[in-house]
Structures are given as C-alpha cells and as structure tokens.
Tab-separated table of C-alpha atoms in Angstrom:
chain	number	residue	atom	x	y	z
A	1	UNK	CA	0.071	0.039	0.096
A	2	UNK	CA	1.610	3.358	-1.104
A	3	UNK	CA	2.576	5.899	1.664
A	4	UNK	CA	0.742	9.109	1.915
A	5	UNK	CA	2.904	10.708	4.166
A	6	UNK	CA	4.443	13.691	3.003
A	7	UNK	CA	8.213	14.137	2.947
A	8	UNK	CA	9.986	16.275	5.338
A	9	UNK	CA	10.012	20.014	4.677
A	10	UNK	CA	13.320	21.500	4.325
A	11	UNK	CA	12.139	24.809	5.072
A	12	UNK	CA	11.771	23.714	8.837
A	13	UNK	CA	15.399	22.966	8.985
A	14	UNK	CA	16.076	26.461	7.262
A	15	UNK	CA	14.061	28.065	10.292
A	16	UNK	CA	16.202	26.392	12.698
A	17	UNK	CA	19.479	27.462	11.051
A	18	UNK	CA	17.829	30.838	10.840
A	19	UNK	CA	17.257	30.927	14.802
A	20	UNK	CA	20.907	30.007	15.147
A	21	UNK	CA	22.066	32.925	13.087
A	22	UNK	CA	19.735	35.506	14.653
A	23	UNK	CA	20.771	34.372	18.129
A	24	UNK	CA	24.422	34.795	17.129
A	25	UNK	CA	24.123	38.157	15.177
A	26	UNK	CA	21.981	39.790	17.728
A	27	UNK	CA	23.993	38.385	20.400
A	28	UNK	CA	27.153	40.002	19.244
A	29	UNK	CA	25.880	42.647	17.173
A	30	UNK	CA	23.125	44.208	18.902
A	31	UNK	CA	23.126	43.080	22.676
A	32	UNK	CA	27.265	43.457	22.303
A	33	UNK	CA	27.826	47.067	22.129
A	34	UNK	CA	26.196	48.109	25.337
A	35	UNK	CA	28.276	45.693	27.211
A	36	UNK	CA	31.549	46.546	25.095
A	37	UNK	CA	30.942	50.351	26.294
A	38	UNK	CA	31.430	49.662	29.842
A	39	UNK	CA	34.495	47.339	29.024
A	40	UNK	CA	36.101	49.771	26.653
A	41	UNK	CA	35.645	52.396	29.213
A	42	UNK	CA	37.272	50.394	31.992
A	43	UNK	CA	40.276	49.547	29.975
A	44	UNK	CA	40.892	52.863	28.351
A	45	UNK	CA	39.418	55.272	30.718
A	46	UNK	CA	37.876	56.992	27.758
A	47	UNK	CA	34.797	59.481	28.367
A	48	UNK	CA	31.338	57.991	28.292
A	49	UNK	CA	30.164	60.396	25.555
A	50	UNK	CA	33.281	59.120	23.382
A	51	UNK	CA	32.348	55.488	23.703
A	52	UNK	CA	28.749	56.003	23.238
A	53	UNK	CA	29.362	57.900	20.135
A	54	UNK	CA	30.875	54.801	18.882
A	55	UNK	CA	27.810	52.697	19.694
A	56	UNK	CA	25.578	55.045	17.983
A	57	UNK	CA	27.879	55.017	15.001
A	58	UNK	CA	27.915	51.345	15.042
A	59	UNK	CA	24.069	51.264	14.479
A	60	UNK	CA	24.330	54.100	11.740
A	61	UNK	CA	26.583	52.383	9.825
A	62	UNK	CA	24.569	49.283	9.994
A	63	UNK	CA	21.607	51.351	8.701
A	64	UNK	CA	23.462	52.310	5.816
A	65	UNK	CA	24.756	48.778	4.990
A	66	UNK	CA	21.161	47.284	5.178
A	67	UNK	CA	20.056	49.229	2.164
A	68	UNK	CA	22.699	47.764	0.101
A	69	UNK	CA	21.943	44.095	1.616
A	70	UNK	CA	19.375	42.894	-1.283
A	71	UNK	CA	21.942	43.638	-3.993
A	72	UNK	CA	24.598	41.762	-2.079
A	73	UNK	CA	22.331	38.886	-1.823
A	74	UNK	CA	21.527	39.094	-5.582
A	75	UNK	CA	25.183	39.266	-6.584
A	76	UNK	CA	26.897	37.109	-4.101
A	77	UNK	CA	24.181	34.959	-2.754
A	78	UNK	CA	22.618	34.638	0.649
A	79	UNK	CA	25.312	32.061	1.994
A	80	UNK	CA	28.330	34.035	0.962
A	81	UNK	CA	26.871	37.219	2.310
A	82	UNK	CA	25.977	35.773	5.522
A	83	UNK	CA	29.317	34.314	6.066
A	84	UNK	CA	30.872	37.474	5.130
A	85	UNK	CA	28.921	39.378	7.546
A	86	UNK	CA	29.870	36.958	10.270
A	87	UNK	CA	33.704	37.382	9.736
A	88	UNK	CA	33.529	41.202	9.339
A	89	UNK	CA	31.434	41.199	12.732
A	90	UNK	CA	34.009	38.902	14.601
A	91	UNK	CA	36.781	40.956	13.359
A	92	UNK	CA	34.961	44.234	14.754
A	93	UNK	CA	34.509	42.668	18.045
A	94	UNK	CA	37.934	41.945	18.118
A	95	UNK	CA	38.552	45.607	16.986
A	96	UNK	CA	36.574	46.930	20.109
A	97	UNK	CA	38.590	44.766	22.618
A	98	UNK	CA	42.016	45.739	21.014
A	99	UNK	CA	41.124	49.739	20.261
A	100	UNK	CA	44.077	51.676	21.623
A	101	UNK	CA	43.166	54.905	19.962
A	102	UNK	CA	39.792	56.481	19.621
A	103	UNK	CA	39.951	56.277	15.658
A	104	UNK	CA	40.504	52.350	16.118
A	105	UNK	CA	37.295	52.480	18.086
A	106	UNK	CA	35.321	53.754	15.468
A	107	UNK	CA	36.859	51.611	12.836
A	108	UNK	CA	35.698	48.823	15.106
A	109	UNK	CA	32.302	50.012	15.417
A	110	UNK	CA	31.967	50.424	11.421
A	111	UNK	CA	33.037	46.671	11.357
A	112	UNK	CA	30.523	45.415	13.983
A	113	UNK	CA	27.558	47.788	12.477
A	114	UNK	CA	28.060	46.597	8.912
A	115	UNK	CA	29.015	42.978	9.734
A	116	UNK	CA	25.901	42.105	11.870
A	117	UNK	CA	23.301	43.309	9.094
A	118	UNK	CA	23.426	40.069	7.114
A	119	UNK	CA	22.662	38.273	10.497
A	120	UNK	CA	19.895	40.683	11.626
A	121	UNK	CA	16.290	41.362	10.697
A	122	UNK	CA	16.641	42.087	7.015
A	123	UNK	CA	19.117	39.111	6.715
A	124	UNK	CA	16.669	36.648	8.409
A	125	UNK	CA	13.613	37.809	6.401
A	126	UNK	CA	15.634	37.233	3.073
A	127	UNK	CA	16.659	33.487	4.506
A	128	UNK	CA	13.166	32.484	5.479
A	129	UNK	CA	11.019	34.186	2.559
A	130	UNK	CA	11.949	31.892	-0.333
A	131	UNK	CA	10.572	28.704	1.617
A	132	UNK	CA	7.409	30.075	3.110
A	133	UNK	CA	4.414	31.900	1.720
A	134	UNK	CA	1.119	31.043	3.950
A	135	UNK	CA	3.214	29.976	6.868
A	136	UNK	CA	5.561	32.867	6.814
A	137	UNK	CA	4.306	34.776	9.952
A	138	UNK	CA	5.018	31.494	12.160
A	139	UNK	CA	8.417	30.820	10.434
A	140	UNK	CA	9.577	34.381	11.010
A	141	UNK	CA	8.510	34.285	14.461
A	142	UNK	CA	10.373	31.344	15.354
A	143	UNK	CA	13.454	32.419	13.516
A	144	UNK	CA	13.034	36.030	15.251
A	145	UNK	CA	12.831	34.371	18.476
A	146	UNK	CA	16.748	33.467	18.134
A	147	UNK	CA	17.064	37.329	18.725
A	148	UNK	CA	15.339	37.156	21.971
A	149	UNK	CA	17.337	34.322	22.964
A	150	UNK	CA	20.561	35.773	21.956
A	151	UNK	CA	19.749	38.817	24.635
A	152	UNK	CA	19.003	36.474	27.212
A	153	UNK	CA	22.150	34.552	26.516
A	154	UNK	CA	24.911	37.020	25.400
A	155	UNK	CA	24.321	39.838	27.733
A	156	UNK	CA	25.197	38.009	30.955
A	157	UNK	CA	27.831	35.611	29.075
A	158	UNK	CA	29.511	38.924	27.767
A	159	UNK	CA	29.828	40.494	31.045
A	160	UNK	CA	31.158	37.242	32.548
A	161	UNK	CA	33.560	36.465	30.148
A	162	UNK	CA	34.996	39.835	30.075
A	163	UNK	CA	35.248	39.960	33.795
A	164	UNK	CA	36.690	36.631	34.229
A	165	UNK	CA	39.022	36.278	31.222
A	166	UNK	CA	39.440	39.681	29.964
A	167	UNK	CA	37.703	41.541	26.631
A	168	UNK	CA	40.203	40.061	24.393
A	169	UNK	CA	40.007	36.682	25.280
A	170	UNK	CA	36.199	36.761	25.350
A	171	UNK	CA	36.112	38.636	21.897
A	172	UNK	CA	38.271	35.779	20.551
A	173	UNK	CA	36.186	33.117	21.800
A	174	UNK	CA	32.883	34.423	20.848
A	175	UNK	CA	34.263	35.371	17.450
A	176	UNK	CA	35.487	32.061	16.683
A	177	UNK	CA	32.141	30.417	17.744
A	178	UNK	CA	30.406	32.948	15.562
A	179	UNK	CA	32.396	32.349	12.302
A	180	UNK	CA	32.711	28.516	12.838
A	181	UNK	CA	28.858	28.318	13.399
A	182	UNK	CA	27.675	30.573	10.549
A	183	UNK	CA	30.243	28.905	8.288
A	184	UNK	CA	28.870	25.557	8.789
A	185	UNK	CA	25.268	26.602	8.332
A	186	UNK	CA	26.249	28.708	5.187
A	187	UNK	CA	27.689	25.743	3.605
A	188	UNK	CA	25.313	22.977	4.524
A	189	UNK	CA	21.862	24.583	4.928
A	190	UNK	CA	21.685	27.908	3.064
A	191	UNK	CA	22.910	26.809	-0.584
A	192	UNK	CA	19.644	24.651	-0.752
A	193	UNK	CA	16.459	26.473	-2.168
A	194	UNK	CA	12.647	25.487	-2.582
A	195	UNK	CA	13.485	24.941	-6.407
A	196	UNK	CA	15.789	21.919	-5.550
A	197	UNK	CA	13.591	20.512	-2.703
A	198	UNK	CA	10.410	18.515	-2.621
A	199	UNK	CA	7.970	19.738	-1.463
A	200	UNK	CA	7.904	23.437	-2.185
A	201	UNK	CA	6.956	26.534	-0.356
A	202	UNK	CA	5.178	25.916	2.924
A	203	UNK	CA	5.789	22.397	2.859
A	204	UNK	CA	3.274	21.708	-0.238
A	205	UNK	CA	3.818	19.954	-3.524
A	206	UNK	CA	1.703	22.603	-5.125
A	207	UNK	CA	-1.657	20.777	-4.849
A	208	UNK	CA	-2.934	22.718	-1.655
A	209	UNK	CA	-5.257	25.517	-2.337
A	210	UNK	CA	-4.311	27.608	0.511
A	211	UNK	CA	-1.943	30.626	-0.109
A	212	UNK	CA	-1.588	33.962	0.788
A	213	UNK	CA	-3.627	36.779	-0.909
A	214	UNK	CA	-2.326	37.878	-4.336
A	215	UNK	CA	0.129	40.715	-4.139
A	216	UNK	CA	-1.142	44.122	-5.316
A	217	UNK	CA	-0.351	44.989	-8.943
A	218	UNK	CA	2.645	47.462	-9.296
A	219	UNK	CA	5.223	48.354	-11.672
A	220	UNK	CA	8.061	46.990	-10.219
A	221	UNK	CA	9.854	49.975	-8.984
A	222	UNK	CA	9.789	50.784	-5.416
A	223	UNK	CA	9.426	54.593	-4.595
A	224	UNK	CA	10.416	56.085	-1.343
A	225	UNK	CA	7.402	58.215	-1.551
A	226	UNK	CA	5.157	55.307	-1.771
A	227	UNK	CA	2.501	55.659	0.875
A	228	UNK	CA	2.517	51.772	2.111
A	229	UNK	CA	6.322	51.818	2.582
A	230	UNK	CA	6.242	55.555	4.299
A	231	UNK	CA	3.579	54.643	6.903
A	232	UNK	CA	5.232	51.007	7.676
A	233	UNK	CA	8.621	52.693	7.951
A	234	UNK	CA	7.431	55.498	10.033
A	235	UNK	CA	5.727	53.050	12.351
A	236	UNK	CA	8.429	50.790	12.646
A	237	UNK	CA	10.901	53.756	13.507
A	238	UNK	CA	8.766	55.355	16.040
A	239	UNK	CA	7.914	52.101	17.630
A	240	UNK	CA	11.508	50.609	17.862
A	241	UNK	CA	12.714	54.349	18.938
A	242	UNK	CA	10.091	53.997	21.911
A	243	UNK	CA	10.845	50.491	22.637
A	244	UNK	CA	14.740	50.662	22.741
A	245	UNK	CA	14.737	54.009	24.474
A	246	UNK	CA	12.501	52.445	27.358
A	247	UNK	CA	14.614	49.151	27.540
A	248	UNK	CA	17.994	51.022	27.727
A	249	UNK	CA	16.876	52.973	30.855
A	250	UNK	CA	14.303	50.614	32.606
A	251	UNK	CA	16.923	48.398	34.144
A	252	UNK	CA	18.440	51.418	35.935
A	253	UNK	CA	15.305	52.955	37.048
A	254	UNK	CA	14.210	49.616	38.719
A	255	UNK	CA	17.391	48.726	40.598
A	256	UNK	CA	17.017	51.391	43.204
A	257	UNK	CA	13.841	49.976	44.554
A	258	UNK	CA	13.920	46.495	43.769
A	259	UNK	CA	17.580	45.492	43.418
A	260	UNK	CA	19.908	44.216	40.824
A	261	UNK	CA	18.464	40.588	41.128
A	262	UNK	CA	14.755	41.411	40.881
A	263	UNK	CA	15.383	43.840	38.218
A	264	UNK	CA	17.354	41.556	36.240
A	265	UNK	CA	14.367	38.960	36.707
A	266	UNK	CA	11.828	41.489	35.474
A	267	UNK	CA	13.941	42.243	32.352
A	268	UNK	CA	14.238	38.465	31.706
A	269	UNK	CA	10.385	38.257	31.791
A	270	UNK	CA	9.791	41.162	29.656
A	271	UNK	CA	12.055	39.395	26.984
A	272	UNK	CA	10.170	36.023	27.372
A	273	UNK	CA	7.013	37.484	26.853
A	274	UNK	CA	8.268	39.203	23.555
A	275	UNK	CA	8.786	35.728	22.416
A	276	UNK	CA	5.304	34.585	23.507
A	277	UNK	CA	3.639	37.635	22.080
A	278	UNK	CA	5.565	37.028	18.558
A	279	UNK	CA	4.349	33.499	18.546
A	280	UNK	CA	0.938	34.322	19.205
A	281	UNK	CA	0.786	36.886	16.751
A	282	UNK	CA	2.352	34.732	14.026
A	283	UNK	CA	-0.560	32.349	14.634
A	284	UNK	CA	-3.194	35.099	14.451
A	285	UNK	CA	-2.017	37.166	11.122
A	286	UNK	CA	-3.051	34.630	8.332
A	287	UNK	CA	-2.682	35.069	4.739
A	288	UNK	CA	-5.843	37.196	4.526
A	289	UNK	CA	-5.549	38.735	7.875
A	290	UNK	CA	-5.691	42.761	8.354
A	291	UNK	CA	-1.794	42.732	9.569
A	292	UNK	CA	-1.799	46.558	9.984
A	293	UNK	CA	-4.449	46.445	12.270
A	294	UNK	CA	-2.912	43.492	14.131
A	295	UNK	CA	0.480	45.726	14.530
A	296	UNK	CA	-1.601	48.674	15.657
A	297	UNK	CA	-3.110	46.426	18.384
A	298	UNK	CA	0.451	45.304	19.339
A	299	UNK	CA	1.649	49.091	19.835
A	300	UNK	CA	-1.612	49.505	21.554
A	301	UNK	CA	-0.732	46.843	24.207
A	302	UNK	CA	2.687	48.229	24.559
A	303	UNK	CA	0.936	51.841	25.193
A	304	UNK	CA	-1.422	50.231	27.889
A	305	UNK	CA	1.743	48.814	29.425
A	306	UNK	CA	3.639	52.041	29.447
A	307	UNK	CA	0.655	53.859	30.776
A	308	UNK	CA	0.689	51.162	34.049
A	309	UNK	CA	4.367	51.717	34.322
A	310	UNK	CA	3.742	55.448	34.442
A	311	UNK	CA	1.039	55.208	37.093
A	312	UNK	CA	2.577	52.431	39.166
A	313	UNK	CA	5.891	54.149	40.303
A	314	UNK	CA	7.923	52.962	42.751
A	315	UNK	CA	5.220	52.040	45.348
A	316	UNK	CA	2.927	49.627	43.274
A	317	UNK	CA	5.235	46.692	42.133
A	318	UNK	CA	2.303	44.637	40.848
A	319	UNK	CA	1.037	47.376	38.531
A	320	UNK	CA	4.752	48.000	37.490
A	321	UNK	CA	4.992	44.170	36.705
A	322	UNK	CA	1.888	44.173	34.729
A	323	UNK	CA	2.918	47.132	32.696
A	324	UNK	CA	6.088	45.420	31.877
A	325	UNK	CA	4.226	42.222	30.840
A	326	UNK	CA	2.152	44.108	28.359
A	327	UNK	CA	4.987	46.187	27.012
A	328	UNK	CA	6.983	42.835	26.751
A	329	UNK	CA	4.084	41.105	24.659
A	330	UNK	CA	4.868	43.623	21.815
A	331	UNK	CA	8.651	43.663	21.849
A	332	UNK	CA	9.193	40.970	19.291
A	333	UNK	CA	6.156	42.116	16.998
A	334	UNK	CA	8.122	45.461	16.447
A	335	UNK	CA	10.629	43.635	14.622
A	336	UNK	CA	8.706	40.811	13.003
A	337	UNK	CA	5.368	42.633	11.837
A	338	UNK	CA	6.887	44.712	9.296
A	339	UNK	CA	8.115	42.055	6.966
A	340	UNK	CA	4.581	40.376	7.407
A	341	UNK	CA	2.961	43.519	6.380
A	342	UNK	CA	5.450	43.961	3.452
A	343	UNK	CA	4.476	40.511	2.165
A	344	UNK	CA	0.785	41.093	1.906
A	345	UNK	CA	1.068	44.527	0.271
A	346	UNK	CA	3.988	44.247	-2.030
A	347	UNK	CA	5.101	41.995	-5.048
A	348	UNK	CA	7.556	39.464	-4.058
A	349	UNK	CA	10.424	41.001	-5.785
A	350	UNK	CA	9.788	44.163	-4.008
A	351	UNK	CA	9.574	42.516	-0.565
A	352	UNK	CA	13.287	42.520	0.298
A	353	UNK	CA	13.867	45.999	-0.575
A	354	UNK	CA	10.867	47.326	1.497
A	355	UNK	CA	12.114	45.457	4.466
A	356	UNK	CA	15.678	46.610	4.139
A	357	UNK	CA	14.582	50.240	3.636
A	358	UNK	CA	12.424	50.119	6.631
A	359	UNK	CA	14.879	48.436	8.890
A	360	UNK	CA	17.411	51.217	7.705
A	361	UNK	CA	15.160	53.869	8.602
A	362	UNK	CA	14.555	52.420	12.037
A	363	UNK	CA	18.032	51.751	12.791
A	364	UNK	CA	19.246	55.195	11.821
A	365	UNK	CA	16.682	56.671	14.250
A	366	UNK	CA	16.718	54.191	17.215
A	367	UNK	CA	20.599	54.577	17.180
A	368	UNK	CA	19.922	57.803	18.998
A	369	UNK	CA	17.109	56.750	21.470
A	370	UNK	CA	19.280	55.910	24.566
A	371	UNK	CA	20.888	59.196	24.250
A	372	UNK	CA	17.409	61.141	23.810
A	373	UNK	CA	15.765	59.478	26.588
A	374	UNK	CA	18.714	60.033	28.874
A	375	UNK	CA	18.525	63.519	28.216
A	376	UNK	CA	14.675	63.401	28.999
A	377	UNK	CA	15.392	61.535	32.382
A	378	UNK	CA	18.289	63.921	33.530
A	379	UNK	CA	16.412	67.122	32.672
A	380	UNK	CA	15.614	68.996	36.019
A	381	UNK	CA	16.695	65.624	38.069
A	382	UNK	CA	19.227	66.429	40.603
A	383	UNK	CA	20.613	62.935	40.994
A	384	UNK	CA	20.007	59.455	39.510
A	385	UNK	CA	16.580	59.075	38.229
A	386	UNK	CA	14.206	56.964	39.903
A	387	UNK	CA	10.841	55.337	39.252
A	388	UNK	CA	7.893	57.761	40.016
A	389	UNK	CA	10.384	60.721	40.731
A	390	UNK	CA	10.895	62.810	37.630
A	391	UNK	CA	9.979	59.897	35.281
A	392	UNK	CA	6.587	61.240	34.270
A	393	UNK	CA	7.901	63.086	31.113
A	394	UNK	CA	9.928	59.622	30.270
A	395	UNK	CA	7.150	57.310	29.989
A	396	UNK	CA	4.807	59.972	28.634
A	397	UNK	CA	7.309	60.444	25.483
A	398	UNK	CA	7.387	56.616	25.217
A	399	UNK	CA	3.308	56.443	25.295
A	400	UNK	CA	3.180	59.297	22.777
A	401	UNK	CA	5.541	57.426	20.193
A	402	UNK	CA	3.725	54.173	20.517
A	403	UNK	CA	0.524	55.937	19.890
A	404	UNK	CA	1.839	57.743	16.772
A	405	UNK	CA	3.371	54.427	15.551
A	406	UNK	CA	-0.110	52.787	15.914
A	407	UNK	CA	-1.518	55.739	13.954
A	408	UNK	CA	1.149	55.689	11.252
A	409	UNK	CA	0.728	51.751	10.441
A	410	UNK	CA	-3.045	52.193	10.419
A	411	UNK	CA	-2.762	55.328	7.950
A	412	UNK	CA	-1.337	53.222	5.365
A	413	UNK	CA	-4.609	51.434	4.644
A	414	UNK	CA	-4.703	47.992	3.354
A	415	UNK	CA	-3.302	46.298	0.362
A	416	UNK	CA	-6.896	45.463	-1.147
A	417	UNK	CA	-7.527	49.387	-0.673
A	418	UNK	CA	-4.643	50.333	-2.731
A	419	UNK	CA	-5.146	47.758	-5.265
A	420	UNK	CA	-8.301	49.346	-6.193
C-alpha cells in the first residue's frame, strides 16, 4: 500500500538555522555594544560620551549597509553574504577589545555595525522568505525568537567572560564560535532552495489550495514616496525608538527600588513575553488577516503597559510588573510584523527592498534613542532618576511614540484598498 505521508519539509531546517544565526547575530551585534561600552571605558579610561558615540556610529553604519543587502544577496548569494557578515562582525568585536586610539574604536564600530546586518532582521527575512508564503508569519516568528534568546544568553555571557578572562579573550572565543557556526550553516543549509527540494514552499507540493492573498499589482519599482512604504517605515521607526529608549533605561530605573537581581528577573520576563507575543501574533495573522490592524493592536498593548508603568511609580510593584508584561508582549512584534505587512502588500521582488529600507530608516533613528531618553530623564533631576521621581515625561514620551506608531501603521490602509 503506497504511503501518503509527505516528505520532510526542508524549510523547517532553514528556520532552525535562521534561529541560530539570529541568536549569534543579535548576541554580538545588538546586545554586545552596550556591554562593550563599559568594558572599553574600564580598559581605556575614555569618556562616556566618546564611547557612546562609537555605539551610535555602530548602528548608523548598519543603517547604511542594510540598504545594500538585497543587492549583495543577488550578487554574491545569501550563503556568502551571511558568512562574510559573520567574519566582519567577529573582526569588529576583536577591534573593540584591542582599540588603543579613538579612531581605532570607530573603525571597529564600523565593522560590527556593517557585519551584523546580514545576520539581522533583513538578513533573516531574506533567508526565510523563499521557503514560506502562507506559513511565513510563524516561520519568521520562530526564527526571530533567536534574537530574543540571544539577548538572554549573550548579555550575561559577555559580562561574565569579560570579567573573568578579559575582553580580548572573550572577543576571540565568541568570534571563533560565531564564524565557525555560521560557516557550517552557510555551507550546509543555506545553499539549498525550494526549487531543488520537494515539497515546495510552505511544505506543500503545489496541490494545496491555501495560499496568501495575491500581492498588489505594481510597476516593479519601489519609490521612497510610496504611501504604504512610508507609513510602514514610520511606524517601525517610532515603535522601535520608543521600545529601545525604554529598555535602555528601565533596568537602571528599577534597581534602586527592587535590587539588581529582581530587576534583572523582570527584564528577563519582558524578553520572554516578547517571544510569546511574537508566536501568538504569528498564529493570528493568517494570509488574509489585516496585518496593519494587528500591528496597531500590538503597539496599543505596549502603550497600555507604558501607561501602567507611569501610574505605578516605585510603590506599586504589581502594577509595574503588569505594565512590563504588557509592554513585553509587543517587543518581538516590532521587528517581525513589518516584514509580514510587506509580504501582504508588495509584490515578491519588492519585499526584500521594502524590509531593508524599513530596517535602515528605523535603525538610523533608534541609534539615538538611548541618548535622547537619557536626556529626558536627566532634565531637571538632581541625582540619578528613580521610578516615580521625575520619570513622568520619560514614560509620557514613550507612550506618545507608541500611539503615533499605531496611527502611522493604520494610516497606510490595506493592500486591497491600494489595489483598487
């Protein structure tokens, strides 16, 4: 009797590989620089403003590089671009550890800023997209969760290794593992494509009728003035600016009242909620769902959480934790929803460019978020800011940005409306 069992879908292997790439890329390229900042200052005695400028430069270089990523993928292929990014990132991390002059620090920041791009949001989207159409939300959600795990693993790992072995040894060890693991994935997993495998996209052989809604008809040229792109990029930029600005300061705000251990546990809880919220959203936004409305709801939930943190102050820990949980539920969606909206509204050849440009604009802006929010907190404060003491403008600014992000994503309308 012939078997009706479908062959194993290779796209699931690609998702697992992308999870590892995201874990390593975000662990070194996103969560690393804030730790590097303290290590460089301790080793060199350079000022906070100087080293902070290098961190900002790191993200600004990445914003410029990400626009070029789709072209590099077409010219060199995803495997080569991903492996090259890992090598450049590892060299940059070594540069942070060895910089003896400020100009050397900025060269290292340029390497890490450009190197982590192929392992970041746009790179992961490019790896996943050829394999999934209807199931892309869940596939991207699972792959992007590697970024969240990277934060939970690498932030304490960097700190512990630098303290115990020194920054150069830590950079060498992590860089070696980074390059080695990405090289294995680039040579074994990434070269394969749906055209060489059976079944095809989404694990079907082409006989399934379920598929995503047809993309809107366009002339094949993405314009910076396109309303759909502009509203999507603006929403992603505002949402991430608010999110990163809050996360950068929240731990320090909680430590005086809750202690380092409890504050760290609450931050880990927020990260875990981000992973859960991303997976829940991935199961909700099917091929024909209104993904802009879903993204606006995610920003709204974060805004409610921010309002609770504003009201809680330092004396209502339960309300504070509830607010952080609600805020955390949207952390992952801020990264994973824009590619899904782009999938539903733009023709397939345009999607990588839309995602790359959205990420570039957002990254260029959120690079300044920690500095801007630090200025808001320190304005008019005699000492270190505390929850409930001169933090009202800080949380109010976060809340306003989240509301604006929701308004922007809704202002783009829907793909069917623009098709008409």
